[in-house]
Amino acid sequence: MKIRIAAALAAGVLALSACSSSNPLGSASAQPSGSTSAAGGGTLVVGSQQYYSNEIIAELYAQALEAKGFTIDRQYQIGQREVYLPELQAGTIDVFPEYAGNLLQYLDKDSTAKTGEEVIAALPAALGDTLRPLTAAAATDQDSYNVTNEFATTNGLTSIADLAKLNRTVKVCANSELEKRPYGPPGLKSTYGLDVEVIPVEDSGGPLTVKALKDGKCDTADIYSADPSIVANDLTTLTDPQSLILPQNVVPIVSTKVDDAAAAVIDKVSAALSTEELVALNALSVDKQQSSAQIAKDWLTAKGLLS
Amino acid sequence: MNYFSEAIAWILDPANASGPSGVWARCWEHLWYTLLAVVLACVIAIPLGYLVGHTRRGRGLVVVSSGAARALPTLGVVTLVGLVLGIGLVAPMVALVLLAVPSVLAGAYAGIEAIDRRTVDAARAMGMSEWEVLTRVEIPLGLPLLLGGVRSATLQVIATATLAAYVGAGGLGRFLFLGLKTQDYPQMLASALLVVAIALLMEGVFEISERAAARRLHTA
């Protein structure tokens, strides 16, 4: 019995060490880079964040590329930026949908870029030689401060600055990390002169956050701007006249393996992707529980990007 | 071991200690949530457990339903109740009480069931009323097992009370979530260590009270 346990343990340890030494994304790096010379050849690895909306966008790129004869290896739901960005830089992922502002802030903490154009302009230098951004989509998906329509009307709120009219500490329902974000309490204080208390609700602007806002547990809630629940729940997104929240245009980040032909295909997807379109795509996932593959196929077909 | 020493340093950092969101305040909140949940669970489960244990009826029903309650994923309960009742302490408290009830219930009825039938029959033969049988014989003799049930319920609640922070309440979960979302792993580990410390503290309290209960049984 003891021997069998020991053997099982040894096998387990071996299996574990095998795991740690093999890179699950390694298959792509084994191929010589730059092998994709023209449409119709080569395998491109498309990745996505662990965020349903990001996966939908990745799937748009993937299916559009496949329609033009590229072979696609899908590596979706790869955690957060800390995890996937090193993989991109190492060349194991070739195409990744990113959000311009957060990506720039991650790459260059001292960046002074504020507007959407400034952020896009600063990206190529921040990304270095191995990666480049393609043309950004008009669609944005960023943190936004939302109030109920009723609360907005009663208190005459249209912008974040108007929250000062409340003349008290503003309660914000958001994930706890808002406390540490530049657009959180410190930024709201220095930019808009607001005293803010974060009420942590850890579902990333999901139904619990919306419920808390509607119950009046907080004055405003941090919800991603492409979240269909903003429209569905009659919320008003407060404008940000001082550009405190960096614009998060959806921008494809690609490796050197992505040639002009492939880039042209992705650019066509980006050109068709507005914020309204993105919200509609997200709604299909949230409300209708459709798969990202189905959503992407229907949308690309409607836009004529699969032919 | 690097995270470990950073976590210890985080706990000992005076900047993190005081204030309404400091270590002490959060520990106190955590302990308070735990006590509230366990007391509420006791109020529900002990009378029910005694009823089942004394009458020897409905045991199957209680076992099945408390087993089902144990299997409920607590985060799911917190979210569901939160969606109905809103954020705050109520939703996690419902979930924590649901978590604690099965252990206390089992301790209560098992404590009485484990008593030798002849002891109970002897008490009845002496002319004790049913109430006297329960309060003078069954409850004192069942006390060690009941305490064991409350003890395991308390431990489970201490560990799970971190979920209170998921819906805007306090407790040590605040550090855990903040650390998770901001990649501040020393802070995460620090809050986990504090939860462990509270668990050990309560274990000590129960150990002492269980020994005291056992001693009273011997001398009684």
Coordinates of C-alpha atoms in Angstrom, one line a residue:
Chain A
M1 CA 0.0 0.0 0.0
K2 CA 2.7 2.4 1.0
I3 CA 4.6 1.7 -2.1
R4 CA 1.6 2.3 -4.3
I5 CA 1.0 5.7 -2.6
A6 CA 4.7 6.6 -3.1
A7 CA 4.5 5.6 -6.8
A8 CA 1.3 7.6 -7.2
L9 CA 3.0 10.6 -5.6
A10 CA 6.0 10.3 -7.7
A11 CA 3.9 10.1 -10.8
G12 CA 2.0 13.2 -9.7
V13 CA 5.2 15.1 -9.1
L14 CA 6.4 14.1 -12.6
A15 CA 3.2 15.2 -14.1
L16 CA 3.4 18.5 -12.3
S17 CA 6.9 19.2 -13.3
A18 CA 6.0 18.3 -16.9
C19 CA 3.3 20.9 -16.7
S20 CA 5.6 23.6 -15.4
S21 CA 8.2 23.1 -18.1
S22 CA 5.9 23.0 -21.1
N23 CA 4.3 26.1 -22.2
P24 CA 0.7 25.6 -23.0
L25 CA 1.0 28.3 -25.7
G26 CA 4.3 27.0 -26.9
S27 CA 3.1 25.2 -30.0
A28 CA 3.0 28.5 -32.0
S29 CA 6.5 29.6 -31.0
A30 CA 7.9 26.4 -32.5
Q31 CA 7.0 27.7 -35.9
P32 CA 9.4 30.0 -37.6
S33 CA 8.1 33.6 -37.4
G34 CA 7.3 35.4 -40.6
S35 CA 6.3 32.2 -42.3
T36 CA 2.9 33.7 -43.2
S37 CA 3.8 35.4 -46.5
A38 CA 0.4 35.7 -48.0
A39 CA -3.2 35.0 -47.5
G40 CA -4.0 31.3 -47.5
G41 CA -1.1 30.0 -45.4
G42 CA 0.4 29.9 -42.0
T43 CA -1.2 29.6 -38.5
L44 CA -2.0 32.7 -36.5
V45 CA -2.7 32.4 -32.8
V46 CA -5.6 34.5 -31.6
G47 CA -5.9 35.1 -27.9
S48 CA -8.5 36.8 -25.6
Q49 CA -8.8 38.0 -22.0
Q50 CA -10.9 36.2 -19.4
Y51 CA -13.8 38.5 -20.3
Y52 CA -16.7 37.4 -22.4
S53 CA -16.8 40.6 -24.4
N54 CA -13.1 40.4 -25.2
E55 CA -13.6 36.8 -26.4
I56 CA -16.4 37.8 -28.8
I57 CA -14.0 40.4 -30.4
A58 CA -11.2 37.9 -30.6
E59 CA -13.7 35.5 -32.3
L60 CA -14.6 38.2 -34.8
Y61 CA -10.9 38.5 -35.8
A62 CA -10.5 34.7 -35.9
Q63 CA -13.5 34.0 -38.2
A64 CA -12.8 36.9 -40.5
L65 CA -9.2 35.7 -40.9
E66 CA -10.4 32.1 -41.4
A67 CA -12.7 33.3 -44.2
K68 CA -9.7 34.7 -46.0
G69 CA -7.8 31.4 -45.8
F70 CA -5.7 31.8 -42.7
T71 CA -5.4 29.0 -40.2
I72 CA -6.3 30.1 -36.7
D73 CA -5.3 28.6 -33.3
R74 CA -7.6 30.0 -30.6
Q75 CA -6.2 30.6 -27.1
Y76 CA -9.1 32.3 -25.3
Q77 CA -9.7 33.2 -21.7
I78 CA -6.1 33.9 -20.8
G79 CA -6.5 35.7 -17.5
Q80 CA -5.4 39.3 -17.1
R81 CA -2.8 41.6 -18.7
E82 CA -0.1 40.4 -16.4
V83 CA -0.5 36.9 -17.8
Y84 CA -1.0 37.3 -21.5
L85 CA 1.1 40.4 -22.3
P86 CA 4.4 38.5 -21.7
E87 CA 3.1 35.8 -24.0
L88 CA 2.4 38.3 -26.7
Q89 CA 5.8 39.8 -26.3
A90 CA 7.4 36.4 -26.5
G91 CA 5.6 35.8 -29.8
T92 CA 3.4 32.9 -28.7
I93 CA 0.2 34.9 -29.5
D94 CA -0.2 36.8 -32.7
V95 CA -3.5 38.7 -32.5
F96 CA -5.1 40.0 -29.3
P97 CA -8.0 42.5 -28.8
E98 CA -6.9 45.1 -26.3
Y99 CA -8.2 48.3 -24.7
A100 CA -6.0 51.2 -25.7
G101 CA -6.0 53.3 -22.4
N102 CA -5.5 50.5 -19.9
L103 CA -2.9 48.9 -22.2
L104 CA -0.9 52.1 -22.4
Q105 CA -1.2 52.7 -18.7
Y106 CA 0.1 49.2 -18.1
L107 CA 3.1 49.6 -20.5
D108 CA 4.0 53.2 -19.5
K109 CA 2.9 54.2 -16.1
D110 CA 4.1 57.8 -16.6
S111 CA 2.2 58.4 -19.8
T112 CA 0.5 61.8 -20.0
A113 CA -1.8 60.8 -22.8
K114 CA -5.4 61.8 -22.0
T115 CA -7.6 61.8 -25.1
G116 CA -8.3 58.8 -27.4
E117 CA -6.0 60.2 -30.1
E118 CA -3.1 60.8 -27.7
V119 CA -3.4 57.3 -26.3
I120 CA -3.4 55.7 -29.8
A121 CA -0.5 57.8 -30.8
A122 CA 1.5 56.8 -27.8
L123 CA 0.9 53.0 -28.2
P124 CA 3.4 52.1 -30.9
A125 CA 6.4 53.4 -29.0
A126 CA 5.2 51.8 -25.8
L127 CA 4.7 48.4 -27.4
G128 CA 8.2 48.2 -28.7
D129 CA 9.5 46.5 -31.9
T130 CA 7.9 43.0 -31.6
L131 CA 4.3 44.2 -31.4
R132 CA 2.2 46.8 -33.2
P133 CA -1.3 48.1 -32.8
L134 CA -3.6 48.0 -35.9
T135 CA -6.2 50.7 -36.5
A136 CA -8.4 51.1 -33.4
A137 CA -12.1 50.6 -33.6
A138 CA -14.5 53.3 -32.7
A139 CA -15.9 51.0 -30.1
T140 CA -14.9 51.7 -26.5
D141 CA -15.4 49.6 -23.4
Q142 CA -14.2 51.4 -20.3
D143 CA -15.1 52.1 -16.7
S144 CA -17.9 54.6 -16.5
Y145 CA -19.8 56.2 -13.7
N146 CA -23.5 55.6 -13.9
V147 CA -26.5 56.9 -12.1
T148 CA -30.2 56.0 -12.4
N149 CA -32.1 58.2 -14.8
E150 CA -34.4 59.3 -11.9
F151 CA -31.4 60.3 -9.7
A152 CA -29.9 62.2 -12.7
T153 CA -33.1 64.1 -13.3
T154 CA -33.8 64.9 -9.6
N155 CA -30.3 66.2 -9.0
G156 CA -29.6 67.6 -12.5
L157 CA -26.6 65.3 -13.2
T158 CA -25.1 64.9 -16.6
S159 CA -21.3 64.9 -16.0
I160 CA -19.1 63.5 -13.2
A161 CA -18.4 67.1 -12.2
D162 CA -22.2 67.5 -11.4
L163 CA -21.8 65.1 -8.5
A164 CA -20.4 68.0 -6.6
K165 CA -24.0 69.3 -6.5
L166 CA -24.8 66.6 -4.0
N167 CA -22.6 68.5 -1.5
R168 CA -21.6 65.4 0.4
T169 CA -19.4 62.3 0.2
V170 CA -20.3 60.5 -3.0
K171 CA -20.8 56.8 -2.6
V172 CA -19.6 54.6 -5.5
C173 CA -20.4 51.0 -5.9
A174 CA -17.5 49.3 -7.6
N175 CA -15.0 46.5 -7.4
S176 CA -12.7 47.1 -4.5
E177 CA -9.7 47.8 -6.8
L178 CA -11.3 51.1 -7.8
E179 CA -9.8 52.4 -4.5
K180 CA -6.4 52.1 -6.1
R181 CA -7.1 53.1 -9.7
P182 CA -6.1 56.5 -11.1
Y183 CA -9.7 57.2 -12.0
G184 CA -10.9 56.2 -8.5
P185 CA -11.2 58.3 -5.4
P186 CA -7.8 60.0 -5.8
G187 CA -8.5 61.1 -9.4
L188 CA -12.1 62.1 -8.6
K189 CA -10.7 64.3 -5.8
S190 CA -7.9 65.9 -7.7
T191 CA -9.8 66.3 -11.0
Y192 CA -13.4 67.0 -9.9
G193 CA -12.9 67.9 -6.2
L194 CA -15.2 65.1 -5.1
D195 CA -15.0 63.2 -1.8
V196 CA -15.7 59.6 -2.6
E197 CA -16.4 56.5 -0.6
V198 CA -16.1 53.2 -2.4
I199 CA -18.8 50.6 -1.5
P200 CA -17.1 47.4 -2.7
V201 CA -19.4 45.1 -4.7
E202 CA -17.1 42.5 -6.3
D203 CA -19.1 41.5 -9.4
S204 CA -17.4 43.9 -11.8
G205 CA -20.4 46.1 -12.4
G206 CA -22.7 43.1 -12.7
P207 CA -26.2 42.6 -11.4
L208 CA -25.4 43.0 -7.7
T209 CA -23.8 46.4 -8.5
V210 CA -26.8 47.5 -10.5
K211 CA -29.1 46.3 -7.8
A212 CA -27.2 48.3 -5.1
L213 CA -27.4 51.4 -7.3
K214 CA -31.1 51.0 -7.8
D215 CA -31.6 50.4 -4.1
G216 CA -29.9 53.7 -3.4
K217 CA -27.1 52.0 -1.5
C218 CA -24.8 54.2 -3.6
D219 CA -25.1 57.3 -5.7
T220 CA -23.2 56.1 -8.7
A221 CA -21.8 52.8 -9.9
D222 CA -18.8 51.8 -12.0
I223 CA -20.0 49.7 -14.9
Y224 CA -18.2 49.0 -18.2
S225 CA -19.5 51.3 -20.8
A226 CA -20.3 48.4 -23.3
D227 CA -22.3 46.6 -20.7
P228 CA -25.9 46.1 -22.0
S229 CA -27.2 46.4 -18.5
I230 CA -26.8 50.2 -18.6
V231 CA -29.5 50.6 -21.2
A232 CA -31.6 47.7 -19.9
N233 CA -31.8 49.2 -16.4
D234 CA -32.5 52.8 -17.4
L235 CA -29.1 54.2 -16.2
T236 CA -27.4 57.4 -17.3
T237 CA -23.7 57.3 -17.9
L238 CA -22.1 60.5 -16.6
T239 CA -19.9 62.3 -19.0
D240 CA -16.2 62.8 -18.2
P241 CA -15.4 66.4 -19.4
Q242 CA -11.9 66.3 -17.9
S243 CA -11.0 63.0 -19.5
L244 CA -10.2 61.4 -16.1
I245 CA -11.0 57.9 -17.4
L246 CA -8.7 57.0 -20.3
P247 CA -10.6 56.1 -23.4
Q248 CA -10.5 52.4 -24.0
N249 CA -10.9 52.0 -27.7
V250 CA -10.8 48.4 -28.8
V251 CA -7.4 48.0 -30.6
P252 CA -6.0 44.8 -32.1
I253 CA -2.4 44.2 -31.0
V254 CA -0.5 42.0 -33.4
S255 CA 2.9 40.3 -33.8
T256 CA 5.3 40.6 -36.7
K257 CA 3.7 37.4 -38.1
V258 CA 0.6 39.3 -39.0
D259 CA 1.3 40.6 -42.5
D260 CA -0.4 43.3 -44.5
A261 CA -3.0 40.9 -45.9
A262 CA -4.0 39.7 -42.4
A263 CA -3.9 43.2 -41.0
A264 CA -6.3 44.4 -43.8
V265 CA -8.8 41.7 -42.8
I266 CA -8.7 42.7 -39.1
D267 CA -8.9 46.4 -40.0
K268 CA -12.2 45.7 -41.8
V269 CA -13.6 44.2 -38.6
S270 CA -12.4 47.2 -36.5
A271 CA -13.9 49.7 -39.0
A272 CA -17.3 48.1 -38.6
L273 CA -17.1 47.9 -34.8
S274 CA -18.8 50.9 -33.0
T275 CA -19.7 51.0 -29.4
E276 CA -23.4 50.4 -30.2
E277 CA -22.4 47.3 -32.2
L278 CA -20.3 46.1 -29.3
V279 CA -23.1 46.6 -26.8
A280 CA -25.4 44.7 -29.1
L281 CA -22.9 41.9 -29.4
N282 CA -22.5 41.7 -25.6
A283 CA -26.2 41.7 -25.2
L284 CA -26.5 38.5 -27.3
S285 CA -24.1 36.8 -24.9
V286 CA -25.7 38.2 -21.7
D287 CA -29.3 38.0 -22.6
K288 CA -29.5 35.2 -25.1
Q289 CA -26.6 33.1 -23.8
Q290 CA -25.3 32.7 -27.3
S291 CA -21.7 31.4 -27.8
S292 CA -19.0 33.8 -29.0
A293 CA -18.6 31.6 -32.2
Q294 CA -22.3 32.0 -33.0
I295 CA -22.4 35.7 -32.2
A296 CA -19.3 36.4 -34.3
K297 CA -20.6 34.3 -37.3
D298 CA -24.0 36.1 -37.4
W299 CA -22.4 39.6 -37.1
L300 CA -19.6 39.0 -39.7
T301 CA -22.2 37.5 -42.1
A302 CA -24.4 40.6 -41.6
K303 CA -21.5 42.9 -42.3
G304 CA -20.4 40.9 -45.3
L305 CA -17.0 40.1 -43.8
L306 CA -17.2 36.3 -44.3
S307 CA -17.5 36.5 -48.1
Chain B
M1 CA 8.7 32.5 1.6
N2 CA 9.1 36.0 0.3
Y3 CA 5.3 36.6 0.2
F4 CA 5.1 35.2 3.7
S5 CA 7.5 37.7 5.2
E6 CA 5.9 40.5 3.2
A7 CA 2.5 39.5 4.5
I8 CA 3.8 39.5 8.1
A9 CA 5.3 42.9 7.5
W10 CA 1.9 44.1 6.0
I11 CA 0.1 43.0 9.2
L12 CA 2.6 44.6 11.5
D13 CA 2.7 47.9 9.4
P14 CA 1.1 50.5 11.7
A15 CA -0.3 52.2 8.6
N16 CA -2.6 49.2 8.1
A17 CA -3.5 48.7 11.7
S18 CA -5.9 51.4 12.8
G19 CA -8.9 53.3 11.3
P20 CA -12.3 52.1 10.2
S21 CA -10.7 50.0 7.5
G22 CA -7.6 49.0 9.5
V23 CA -6.6 45.5 10.5
W24 CA -8.1 45.7 14.0
A25 CA -11.4 47.0 12.8
R26 CA -11.7 44.4 10.1
C27 CA -10.7 41.6 12.5
W28 CA -13.4 42.8 14.9
E29 CA -16.0 42.9 12.2
H30 CA -15.0 39.4 11.1
L31 CA -15.3 38.1 14.6
W32 CA -18.6 39.9 15.1
Y33 CA -20.1 38.5 11.8
T34 CA -19.0 35.0 12.9
L35 CA -20.5 35.3 16.4
L36 CA -23.8 36.7 15.0
A37 CA -24.1 33.9 12.4
V38 CA -23.3 31.1 14.9
V39 CA -25.7 32.5 17.5
L40 CA -28.5 32.8 14.9
A41 CA -27.7 29.3 13.7
C42 CA -27.9 28.0 17.3
V43 CA -31.2 29.8 17.9
I44 CA -32.6 27.9 14.9
A45 CA -30.8 24.6 15.1
I46 CA -30.6 23.8 18.8
P47 CA -34.4 23.7 19.6
L48 CA -35.0 21.8 16.4
G49 CA -32.2 19.4 17.1
Y50 CA -33.5 18.8 20.6
L51 CA -37.0 18.2 19.3
V52 CA -35.7 15.6 16.9
G53 CA -33.4 14.0 19.4
H54 CA -35.9 13.8 22.2
T55 CA -38.9 12.6 20.2
R56 CA -36.7 10.5 17.9
R57 CA -39.0 11.6 15.0
G58 CA -38.2 13.4 11.8
R59 CA -34.5 12.4 11.8
G60 CA -34.5 11.4 8.2
L61 CA -36.0 14.6 7.1
V62 CA -33.5 16.7 9.1
V63 CA -30.5 14.7 7.9
V64 CA -31.5 15.0 4.3
S65 CA -32.3 18.7 4.4
S66 CA -29.3 19.7 6.4
G67 CA -27.1 17.6 4.1
A68 CA -28.6 19.5 1.2
A69 CA -28.0 22.8 2.9
R70 CA -24.3 21.8 3.4
A71 CA -24.0 21.3 -0.4
L72 CA -25.2 24.8 -1.3
P73 CA -22.3 26.9 -2.7
T74 CA -22.1 29.8 -0.3
L75 CA -21.1 32.4 -3.0
G76 CA -24.1 31.4 -5.0
V77 CA -26.4 31.9 -2.0
V78 CA -24.7 35.3 -1.3
T79 CA -25.3 36.4 -4.9
L80 CA -28.9 35.1 -5.0
V81 CA -30.0 36.6 -1.7
G82 CA -28.1 39.8 -2.6
L83 CA -30.0 40.2 -5.8
V84 CA -33.3 40.0 -3.9
L85 CA -32.4 41.9 -0.7
G86 CA -29.6 44.2 -2.0
I87 CA -26.1 44.6 -0.8
G88 CA -25.0 44.8 2.8
L89 CA -24.7 42.3 5.7
V90 CA -28.1 40.5 5.3
A91 CA -27.2 38.4 2.2
P92 CA -23.9 37.1 3.6
M93 CA -25.5 36.5 7.0
V94 CA -28.3 34.4 5.5
A95 CA -25.6 32.4 3.7
L96 CA -23.4 32.0 6.8
V97 CA -26.4 30.9 8.9
L98 CA -27.3 28.3 6.3
L99 CA -23.8 27.1 6.4
A100 CA -23.7 26.9 10.2
V101 CA -27.1 25.3 10.8
P102 CA -26.3 21.7 9.7
S103 CA -23.4 21.3 12.0
V104 CA -25.2 22.7 15.0
L105 CA -28.3 20.7 14.2
A106 CA -26.3 17.5 13.9
G107 CA -24.5 18.2 17.2
A108 CA -27.8 18.8 19.0
Y109 CA -29.7 15.7 17.9
A110 CA -26.7 13.4 17.9
G111 CA -25.8 14.5 21.4
I112 CA -29.2 13.3 22.6
E113 CA -29.3 10.2 20.5
A114 CA -26.0 9.1 21.8
I115 CA -27.3 8.8 25.3
D116 CA -27.9 5.3 26.6
R117 CA -31.6 4.6 26.3
R118 CA -31.5 3.0 29.7
T119 CA -30.4 6.3 31.3
V120 CA -33.4 8.1 29.8
D121 CA -35.8 5.3 30.7
A122 CA -34.5 5.4 34.3
A123 CA -35.1 9.1 34.4
R124 CA -38.7 8.5 33.3
A125 CA -39.1 5.7 35.8
M126 CA -38.1 8.1 38.6
G127 CA -41.1 10.1 37.6
M128 CA -39.5 12.9 35.7
S129 CA -41.7 14.8 33.2
E130 CA -40.7 14.8 29.6
W131 CA -39.5 18.4 30.1
E132 CA -37.3 17.3 33.1
V133 CA -35.9 14.4 31.1
L134 CA -34.9 16.8 28.4
T135 CA -33.5 19.6 30.6
R136 CA -31.9 17.5 33.4
V137 CA -30.7 14.4 31.6
E138 CA -30.6 14.8 27.8
I139 CA -29.3 18.3 27.5
P140 CA -26.4 18.0 30.0
L141 CA -25.3 14.6 28.7
G142 CA -25.6 15.8 25.1
L143 CA -23.6 19.0 25.7
P144 CA -20.1 17.8 24.6
L145 CA -21.5 16.7 21.2
L146 CA -23.4 19.9 20.8
L147 CA -20.3 21.9 21.5
G148 CA -18.5 19.9 18.9
G149 CA -21.1 20.8 16.4
V150 CA -21.0 24.5 17.3
R151 CA -17.2 24.3 17.1
S152 CA -17.1 23.0 13.6
A153 CA -19.8 25.4 12.5
T154 CA -17.8 28.3 13.9
L155 CA -14.7 27.3 12.0
Q156 CA -16.6 27.0 8.8
V157 CA -18.2 30.4 9.3
I158 CA -14.8 32.1 10.1
A159 CA -13.4 30.8 6.9
T160 CA -16.4 31.7 4.8
A161 CA -17.2 35.1 6.4
T162 CA -14.6 36.6 3.9
L163 CA -17.4 36.4 1.4
A164 CA -19.3 39.2 3.2
A165 CA -17.0 41.7 1.4
Y166 CA -18.3 40.4 -1.9
V167 CA -21.5 42.4 -1.4
G168 CA -20.3 45.5 0.3
A169 CA -20.1 44.4 3.9
G170 CA -16.8 44.4 5.9
G171 CA -14.6 41.7 7.5
L172 CA -11.3 40.4 6.5
G173 CA -12.6 39.6 3.0
R174 CA -12.0 43.2 2.2
F175 CA -8.3 42.8 2.2
L176 CA -8.6 39.5 0.4
F177 CA -10.6 40.9 -2.6
L178 CA -8.6 44.1 -2.8
G179 CA -5.3 42.1 -2.8
L180 CA -6.7 39.8 -5.5
K181 CA -7.9 42.5 -7.8
T182 CA -4.8 44.7 -7.5
Q183 CA -2.2 41.8 -7.6
D184 CA -1.2 42.7 -4.0
Y185 CA -0.6 39.1 -3.0
P186 CA 1.1 39.9 0.3
Q187 CA -2.1 41.7 1.4
M188 CA -4.1 38.6 0.3
L189 CA -1.9 36.3 2.2
A190 CA -2.0 38.7 5.2
S191 CA -5.8 38.6 5.4
A192 CA -5.7 34.8 5.0
L193 CA -3.2 34.6 7.9
L194 CA -5.5 36.8 10.0
V195 CA -8.4 34.5 9.3
V196 CA -6.3 31.5 10.4
A197 CA -5.3 33.4 13.6
I198 CA -9.0 34.1 14.4
A199 CA -9.9 30.4 13.7
L200 CA -7.1 29.2 16.0
L201 CA -8.2 31.7 18.7
M202 CA -11.8 30.3 18.5
E203 CA -10.5 26.8 18.6
G204 CA -8.7 27.6 21.8
V205 CA -11.9 29.0 23.3
F206 CA -13.9 25.9 22.3
E207 CA -11.2 23.6 23.6
I208 CA -11.3 25.2 27.0
S209 CA -15.1 25.2 27.2
E210 CA -15.4 21.6 26.0
R211 CA -13.0 20.5 28.7
A212 CA -15.0 22.5 31.2
A213 CA -18.2 20.8 30.0
A214 CA -16.6 17.4 30.3
R215 CA -15.4 18.1 33.8
R216 CA -18.9 19.2 34.9
L217 CA -20.3 16.0 33.5
H218 CA -17.8 14.0 35.6
T219 CA -18.5 15.8 38.8
A220 CA -22.2 16.1 38.3

